[in-house]
């Protein structure tokens, strides 16, 4: 757990290279006042390179929304961690859209996490239950499996550097954001699981984010949770003003 809040904007398959550049121009000024918040943007793969040239690294960092674990070879359409090295600081891995639309399993997620770590890219490992699993009261088991499956073969030191995003699938893009009490409970389940695997120090060090219909209206309620280090923001990160307001909320939460 860190005092410096981490706010990640996941643009998904939105914004052209040109629109991404315009966005950065608008956002830059607003962020100068909030250096105590770590701001990360995850643009499309196509915009990563141009944004990496434009980004004022002290103000914000870049993440990829995905990566492939092999360094190179006959893998049509993929971009490797090796290629992203030096361009991004973080990589979102195992997002529920990757798991459910593109059929990624824990084994793929694990390989991607390891490739990111190998190339000095911090993984943002996404975990979370579906509406069906939630109704069946399977959240704890799902989080357990996704954490055990995603983190296998890492050392405690590597896990301590990691970010884990709790993103209940039913809350993503639906406007049906999770209750802060449920998010707090999930954050504790995640930390307990990490503690069980890697010890207390690692569990305290790992950063845990909440994601799922975060907006400027509800951001503060999650940022007030001690076990939560920040937010993974989808739709609301596409609007500069809305994203700025969320960064502002993180700044205010960090001061408390
Ligand atoms: P949302 O997406 O904020 O649009 O719900 C969050 C995410 O998928 O990371």
mmCIF file of C-alpha atoms and ligand atoms in Angstrom:
data_model
loop_
_atom_site.group_PDB
_atom_site.id
_atom_site.type_symbol
_atom_site.label_atom_id
_atom_site.label_comp_id
_atom_site.label_asym_id
_atom_site.label_seq_id
_atom_site.Cartn_x
_atom_site.Cartn_y
_atom_site.Cartn_z
ATOM 1 C CA UNK A 1 0.000 0.000 0.000
ATOM 2 C CA UNK A 2 1.399 3.325 -0.949
ATOM 3 C CA UNK A 3 0.414 6.913 -0.203
ATOM 4 C CA UNK A 4 0.891 7.883 -3.816
ATOM 5 C CA UNK A 5 -2.323 7.000 -5.629
ATOM 6 C CA UNK A 6 -2.139 5.337 -9.032
ATOM 7 C CA UNK A 7 -4.706 6.289 -11.670
ATOM 8 C CA UNK A 8 -4.697 4.283 -14.900
ATOM 9 C CA UNK A 9 -6.759 5.300 -17.928
ATOM 10 C CA UNK A 10 -7.598 2.327 -20.160
ATOM 11 C CA UNK A 11 -8.667 3.725 -23.521
ATOM 12 C CA UNK A 12 -9.481 0.271 -24.928
ATOM 13 C CA UNK A 13 -10.074 0.390 -28.732
ATOM 14 C CA UNK A 14 -10.727 4.139 -28.805
ATOM 15 C CA UNK A 15 -8.933 7.284 -30.025
ATOM 16 C CA UNK A 16 -6.877 7.441 -33.220
ATOM 17 C CA UNK A 17 -3.194 8.405 -33.085
ATOM 18 C CA UNK A 18 -4.192 11.999 -33.831
ATOM 19 C CA UNK A 19 -6.921 12.064 -31.180
ATOM 20 C CA UNK A 20 -4.510 10.549 -28.642
ATOM 21 C CA UNK A 21 -2.039 13.329 -29.289
ATOM 22 C CA UNK A 22 -4.722 16.016 -28.885
ATOM 23 C CA UNK A 23 -5.826 14.423 -25.623
ATOM 24 C CA UNK A 24 -2.276 14.637 -24.251
ATOM 25 C CA UNK A 25 -2.014 18.300 -25.136
ATOM 26 C CA UNK A 26 -5.191 19.032 -23.203
ATOM 27 C CA UNK A 27 -4.300 16.894 -20.196
ATOM 28 C CA UNK A 28 -0.676 17.973 -19.748
ATOM 29 C CA UNK A 29 -1.367 21.327 -18.137
ATOM 30 C CA UNK A 30 -3.872 19.954 -15.687
ATOM 31 C CA UNK A 31 -1.479 17.317 -14.401
ATOM 32 C CA UNK A 32 1.337 19.683 -13.530
ATOM 33 C CA UNK A 33 -0.423 20.522 -10.286
ATOM 34 C CA UNK A 34 -0.741 16.874 -9.262
ATOM 35 C CA UNK A 35 2.713 15.362 -9.301
ATOM 36 C CA UNK A 36 1.904 13.409 -6.180
ATOM 37 C CA UNK A 37 -0.502 11.201 -8.172
ATOM 38 C CA UNK A 38 0.935 8.574 -10.513
ATOM 39 C CA UNK A 39 -1.002 8.857 -13.773
ATOM 40 C CA UNK A 40 -0.778 6.143 -16.423
ATOM 41 C CA UNK A 41 -2.452 6.083 -19.841
ATOM 42 C CA UNK A 42 -3.074 2.913 -21.845
ATOM 43 C CA UNK A 43 -3.686 3.949 -25.485
ATOM 44 C CA UNK A 44 -4.102 1.660 -28.495
ATOM 45 C CA UNK A 45 -0.949 -0.217 -29.541
ATOM 46 C CA UNK A 46 -0.755 2.076 -32.551
ATOM 47 C CA UNK A 47 -0.507 5.220 -30.433
ATOM 48 C CA UNK A 48 2.005 3.835 -27.918
ATOM 49 C CA UNK A 49 5.073 4.766 -29.928
ATOM 50 C CA UNK A 50 4.036 8.309 -30.838
ATOM 51 C CA UNK A 51 2.804 8.973 -27.313
ATOM 52 C CA UNK A 52 6.052 7.686 -25.849
ATOM 53 C CA UNK A 53 7.829 10.478 -27.738
ATOM 54 C CA UNK A 54 5.289 13.057 -26.622
ATOM 55 C CA UNK A 55 4.900 12.009 -23.041
ATOM 56 C CA UNK A 56 6.486 14.142 -20.379
ATOM 57 C CA UNK A 57 7.593 11.202 -18.338
ATOM 58 C CA UNK A 58 7.566 12.987 -15.043
ATOM 59 C CA UNK A 59 3.883 13.837 -15.485
ATOM 60 C CA UNK A 60 2.528 10.522 -16.652
ATOM 61 C CA UNK A 61 3.535 7.105 -17.857
ATOM 62 C CA UNK A 62 2.289 4.719 -20.506
ATOM 63 C CA UNK A 63 0.827 1.230 -20.332
ATOM 64 C CA UNK A 64 0.039 -1.259 -23.081
ATOM 65 C CA UNK A 65 -3.407 -2.872 -22.936
ATOM 66 C CA UNK A 66 -1.917 -6.268 -23.723
ATOM 67 C CA UNK A 67 1.300 -7.914 -24.891
ATOM 68 C CA UNK A 68 2.526 -11.300 -26.116
ATOM 69 C CA UNK A 69 4.959 -13.403 -24.147
ATOM 70 C CA UNK A 70 7.246 -14.647 -26.935
ATOM 71 C CA UNK A 71 9.933 -12.102 -27.782
ATOM 72 C CA UNK A 72 9.633 -12.558 -31.571
ATOM 73 C CA UNK A 73 8.569 -15.028 -34.220
ATOM 74 C CA UNK A 74 5.628 -16.180 -36.334
ATOM 75 C CA UNK A 75 2.786 -14.758 -34.214
ATOM 76 C CA UNK A 76 0.710 -12.715 -36.655
ATOM 77 C CA UNK A 77 -0.883 -9.651 -35.136
ATOM 78 C CA UNK A 78 0.906 -9.793 -31.800
ATOM 79 C CA UNK A 79 3.208 -7.256 -30.112
ATOM 80 C CA UNK A 80 5.780 -8.609 -27.666
ATOM 81 C CA UNK A 81 6.939 -7.359 -24.285
ATOM 82 C CA UNK A 82 10.387 -7.206 -25.878
ATOM 83 C CA UNK A 83 9.049 -4.690 -28.467
ATOM 84 C CA UNK A 84 7.292 -2.635 -25.806
ATOM 85 C CA UNK A 85 10.332 -2.455 -23.579
ATOM 86 C CA UNK A 86 11.370 1.157 -23.060
ATOM 87 C CA UNK A 87 8.095 2.488 -24.515
ATOM 88 C CA UNK A 88 5.728 1.576 -21.675
ATOM 89 C CA UNK A 89 6.168 1.359 -17.904
ATOM 90 C CA UNK A 90 3.125 -0.842 -17.315
ATOM 91 C CA UNK A 91 1.083 -3.480 -19.135
ATOM 92 C CA UNK A 92 -2.559 -4.316 -18.423
ATOM 93 C CA UNK A 93 -2.695 -8.101 -18.404
ATOM 94 C CA UNK A 94 -5.680 -10.447 -18.187
ATOM 95 C CA UNK A 95 -8.334 -7.754 -18.611
ATOM 96 C CA UNK A 96 -11.767 -9.388 -18.570
ATOM 97 C CA UNK A 97 -12.309 -8.342 -22.201
ATOM 98 C CA UNK A 98 -9.159 -10.272 -23.110
ATOM 99 C CA UNK A 99 -10.321 -13.230 -21.051
ATOM 100 C CA UNK A 100 -13.917 -13.293 -22.280
ATOM 101 C CA UNK A 101 -13.816 -11.945 -25.849
ATOM 102 C CA UNK A 102 -10.404 -13.296 -26.853
ATOM 103 C CA UNK A 103 -10.415 -16.467 -24.775
ATOM 104 C CA UNK A 104 -7.344 -15.832 -22.617
ATOM 105 C CA UNK A 105 -6.855 -18.310 -19.804
ATOM 106 C CA UNK A 106 -4.834 -18.089 -16.614
ATOM 107 C CA UNK A 107 -1.953 -19.847 -18.374
ATOM 108 C CA UNK A 108 -1.799 -17.101 -21.050
ATOM 109 C CA UNK A 109 -2.106 -14.468 -18.352
ATOM 110 C CA UNK A 110 0.726 -16.068 -16.379
ATOM 111 C CA UNK A 111 3.008 -16.179 -19.441
ATOM 112 C CA UNK A 112 2.257 -12.527 -20.161
ATOM 113 C CA UNK A 113 2.910 -11.454 -16.572
ATOM 114 C CA UNK A 114 6.250 -13.233 -16.648
ATOM 115 C CA UNK A 115 7.227 -11.709 -20.010
ATOM 116 C CA UNK A 116 6.398 -8.226 -18.741
ATOM 117 C CA UNK A 117 8.493 -8.724 -15.605
ATOM 118 C CA UNK A 118 11.360 -10.122 -17.696
ATOM 119 C CA UNK A 119 11.358 -6.925 -19.746
ATOM 120 C CA UNK A 120 11.093 -4.475 -16.869
ATOM 121 C CA UNK A 121 7.405 -3.686 -17.505
ATOM 122 C CA UNK A 122 5.147 -3.638 -14.430
ATOM 123 C CA UNK A 123 2.105 -5.886 -14.915
ATOM 124 C CA UNK A 124 -1.337 -4.629 -13.933
ATOM 125 C CA UNK A 125 -2.972 -8.013 -13.429
ATOM 126 C CA UNK A 126 -6.772 -7.826 -13.730
ATOM 127 C CA UNK A 127 -8.948 -10.157 -11.680
ATOM 128 C CA UNK A 128 -12.659 -10.244 -10.941
ATOM 129 C CA UNK A 129 -15.782 -12.357 -10.928
ATOM 130 C CA UNK A 130 -18.642 -12.409 -13.446
ATOM 131 C CA UNK A 131 -22.247 -11.629 -12.462
ATOM 132 C CA UNK A 132 -23.003 -15.351 -12.532
ATOM 133 C CA UNK A 133 -20.056 -16.169 -10.234
ATOM 134 C CA UNK A 134 -21.056 -13.350 -7.933
ATOM 135 C CA UNK A 135 -24.629 -14.637 -7.699
ATOM 136 C CA UNK A 136 -23.249 -18.093 -6.907
ATOM 137 C CA UNK A 137 -21.065 -16.538 -4.147
ATOM 138 C CA UNK A 138 -17.895 -17.698 -5.892
ATOM 139 C CA UNK A 139 -15.973 -14.407 -5.741
ATOM 140 C CA UNK A 140 -13.350 -15.613 -3.235
ATOM 141 C CA UNK A 141 -12.658 -18.782 -5.233
ATOM 142 C CA UNK A 142 -12.440 -16.904 -8.541
ATOM 143 C CA UNK A 143 -10.000 -14.346 -7.116
ATOM 144 C CA UNK A 144 -7.971 -17.163 -5.582
ATOM 145 C CA UNK A 145 -7.703 -19.028 -8.883
ATOM 146 C CA UNK A 146 -6.886 -15.935 -10.927
ATOM 147 C CA UNK A 147 -4.180 -14.842 -8.498
ATOM 148 C CA UNK A 148 -2.623 -18.260 -8.097
ATOM 149 C CA UNK A 149 -2.860 -18.805 -11.864
ATOM 150 C CA UNK A 150 -1.548 -15.372 -12.835
ATOM 151 C CA UNK A 151 1.342 -15.119 -10.417
ATOM 152 C CA UNK A 152 2.878 -18.580 -10.539
ATOM 153 C CA UNK A 153 6.675 -18.704 -10.874
ATOM 154 C CA UNK A 154 7.293 -15.132 -9.700
ATOM 155 C CA UNK A 155 9.485 -14.315 -6.712
ATOM 156 C CA UNK A 156 8.129 -12.430 -3.691
ATOM 157 C CA UNK A 157 10.212 -9.397 -4.713
ATOM 158 C CA UNK A 158 8.677 -9.412 -8.199
ATOM 159 C CA UNK A 159 5.151 -9.707 -6.819
ATOM 160 C CA UNK A 160 5.768 -6.838 -4.401
ATOM 161 C CA UNK A 161 6.296 -4.536 -7.409
ATOM 162 C CA UNK A 162 3.114 -5.674 -9.139
ATOM 163 C CA UNK A 163 -0.289 -4.034 -9.466
ATOM 164 C CA UNK A 164 -3.464 -6.111 -9.135
ATOM 165 C CA UNK A 165 -6.712 -4.557 -10.359
ATOM 166 C CA UNK A 166 -9.965 -5.830 -8.913
ATOM 167 C CA UNK A 167 -12.431 -5.464 -11.766
ATOM 168 C CA UNK A 168 -15.724 -7.267 -11.219
ATOM 169 C CA UNK A 169 -16.832 -8.143 -14.752
ATOM 170 C CA UNK A 170 -20.434 -7.076 -14.123
ATOM 171 C CA UNK A 171 -19.260 -3.560 -13.214
ATOM 172 C CA UNK A 172 -17.171 -2.953 -16.356
ATOM 173 C CA UNK A 173 -18.756 -0.517 -18.790
ATOM 174 C CA UNK A 174 -22.196 -1.006 -17.251
ATOM 175 C CA UNK A 175 -22.538 2.026 -14.976
ATOM 176 C CA UNK A 176 -23.241 -0.514 -12.238
ATOM 177 C CA UNK A 177 -20.191 0.265 -10.092
ATOM 178 C CA UNK A 178 -19.410 -1.951 -7.102
ATOM 179 C CA UNK A 179 -20.204 -0.863 -3.553
ATOM 180 C CA UNK A 180 -17.115 0.443 -1.724
ATOM 181 C CA UNK A 181 -17.693 -2.142 1.034
ATOM 182 C CA UNK A 182 -17.543 -4.960 -1.551
ATOM 183 C CA UNK A 183 -14.398 -3.463 -3.085
ATOM 184 C CA UNK A 184 -12.779 -3.290 0.348
ATOM 185 C CA UNK A 185 -13.681 -6.903 0.987
ATOM 186 C CA UNK A 186 -12.243 -7.963 -2.371
ATOM 187 C CA UNK A 187 -9.024 -6.002 -1.732
ATOM 188 C CA UNK A 188 -8.615 -7.883 1.550
ATOM 189 C CA UNK A 189 -9.243 -11.231 -0.155
ATOM 190 C CA UNK A 190 -6.591 -10.342 -2.757
ATOM 191 C CA UNK A 191 -4.027 -9.289 -0.139
ATOM 192 C CA UNK A 192 -4.747 -12.365 1.987
ATOM 193 C CA UNK A 193 -4.178 -14.562 -1.034
ATOM 194 C CA UNK A 194 -0.901 -12.807 -1.850
ATOM 195 C CA UNK A 195 0.132 -13.126 1.799
ATOM 196 C CA UNK A 196 -0.614 -16.822 1.755
ATOM 197 C CA UNK A 197 1.604 -17.282 -1.313
ATOM 198 C CA UNK A 198 4.351 -14.721 -0.756
ATOM 199 C CA UNK A 199 4.225 -13.502 2.844
ATOM 200 C CA UNK A 200 2.966 -10.501 4.732
ATOM 201 C CA UNK A 201 5.493 -7.939 3.477
ATOM 202 C CA UNK A 202 4.698 -8.705 -0.147
ATOM 203 C CA UNK A 203 0.956 -8.526 0.521
ATOM 204 C CA UNK A 204 1.374 -5.097 2.088
ATOM 205 C CA UNK A 205 3.586 -3.843 -0.756
ATOM 206 C CA UNK A 206 1.518 -4.991 -3.742
ATOM 207 C CA UNK A 207 -0.719 -2.225 -5.104
ATOM 208 C CA UNK A 208 -4.409 -3.014 -5.494
ATOM 209 C CA UNK A 209 -6.675 -0.957 -7.772
ATOM 210 C CA UNK A 210 -10.421 -0.922 -8.301
ATOM 211 C CA UNK A 211 -11.918 -0.744 -11.800
ATOM 212 C CA UNK A 212 -15.493 -0.897 -13.112
ATOM 213 C CA UNK A 213 -17.635 2.132 -14.024
ATOM 214 C CA UNK A 214 -15.392 4.523 -12.112
ATOM 215 C CA UNK A 215 -16.408 8.159 -12.599
ATOM 216 C CA UNK A 216 -15.578 11.529 -11.063
ATOM 217 C CA UNK A 217 -18.732 11.059 -8.980
ATOM 218 C CA UNK A 218 -17.738 7.802 -7.294
ATOM 219 C CA UNK A 219 -13.888 7.893 -7.423
ATOM 220 C CA UNK A 220 -13.434 9.341 -3.915
ATOM 221 C CA UNK A 221 -15.465 6.574 -2.293
ATOM 222 C CA UNK A 222 -12.934 3.978 -3.517
ATOM 223 C CA UNK A 223 -9.861 6.130 -2.960
ATOM 224 C CA UNK A 224 -10.857 6.463 0.708
ATOM 225 C CA UNK A 225 -10.401 2.692 1.207
ATOM 226 C CA UNK A 226 -7.028 2.053 2.872
ATOM 227 C CA UNK A 227 -6.486 -1.243 1.060
ATOM 228 C CA UNK A 228 -7.057 0.417 -2.343
ATOM 229 C CA UNK A 229 -4.102 2.218 -3.978
ATOM 230 C CA UNK A 230 -5.851 3.659 -6.994
ATOM 231 C CA UNK A 231 -8.222 3.162 -9.905
ATOM 232 C CA UNK A 232 -8.344 1.585 -13.345
ATOM 233 C CA UNK A 233 -10.644 3.813 -15.364
ATOM 234 C CA UNK A 234 -12.179 2.834 -18.713
ATOM 235 C CA UNK A 235 -14.946 4.947 -20.282
ATOM 236 C CA UNK A 236 -14.426 7.956 -18.010
ATOM 237 C CA UNK A 237 -10.759 8.198 -19.033
ATOM 238 C CA UNK A 238 -11.769 9.080 -22.608
ATOM 239 C CA UNK A 239 -13.044 12.487 -21.554
ATOM 240 C CA UNK A 240 -10.174 14.760 -20.517
ATOM 241 C CA UNK A 241 -12.243 16.784 -18.036
ATOM 242 C CA UNK A 242 -13.687 13.696 -16.389
ATOM 243 C CA UNK A 243 -10.271 12.040 -16.134
ATOM 244 C CA UNK A 244 -8.769 15.228 -14.702
ATOM 245 C CA UNK A 245 -11.490 15.258 -12.041
ATOM 246 C CA UNK A 246 -10.595 11.672 -11.084
ATOM 247 C CA UNK A 247 -6.893 12.596 -10.835
ATOM 248 C CA UNK A 248 -7.960 15.548 -8.698
ATOM 249 C CA UNK A 249 -9.895 13.189 -6.398
ATOM 250 C CA UNK A 250 -6.776 11.001 -6.069
ATOM 251 C CA UNK A 251 -4.704 14.056 -5.228
ATOM 252 C CA UNK A 252 -7.178 15.010 -2.504
ATOM 253 C CA UNK A 253 -7.254 11.417 -1.167
ATOM 254 C CA UNK A 254 -3.435 11.263 -1.065
ATOM 255 C CA UNK A 255 -3.271 14.339 1.141
ATOM 256 C CA UNK A 256 -5.412 12.811 3.871
HETATM 257 P P1 LIG B 1 -15.110 1.098 -17.328
HETATM 258 O O1 LIG B 1 -13.912 0.080 -17.697
HETATM 259 O O2 LIG B 1 -14.507 2.142 -16.419
HETATM 260 O O3 LIG B 1 -15.556 1.662 -18.641
HETATM 261 O O4 LIG B 1 -16.143 0.300 -16.635
HETATM 262 C C1 LIG B 1 -12.960 -0.300 -16.744
HETATM 263 C C2 LIG B 1 -12.005 -1.271 -17.355
HETATM 264 O O5 LIG B 1 -12.434 -2.105 -18.158
HETATM 265 O O6 LIG B 1 -10.791 -1.265 -17.073
#
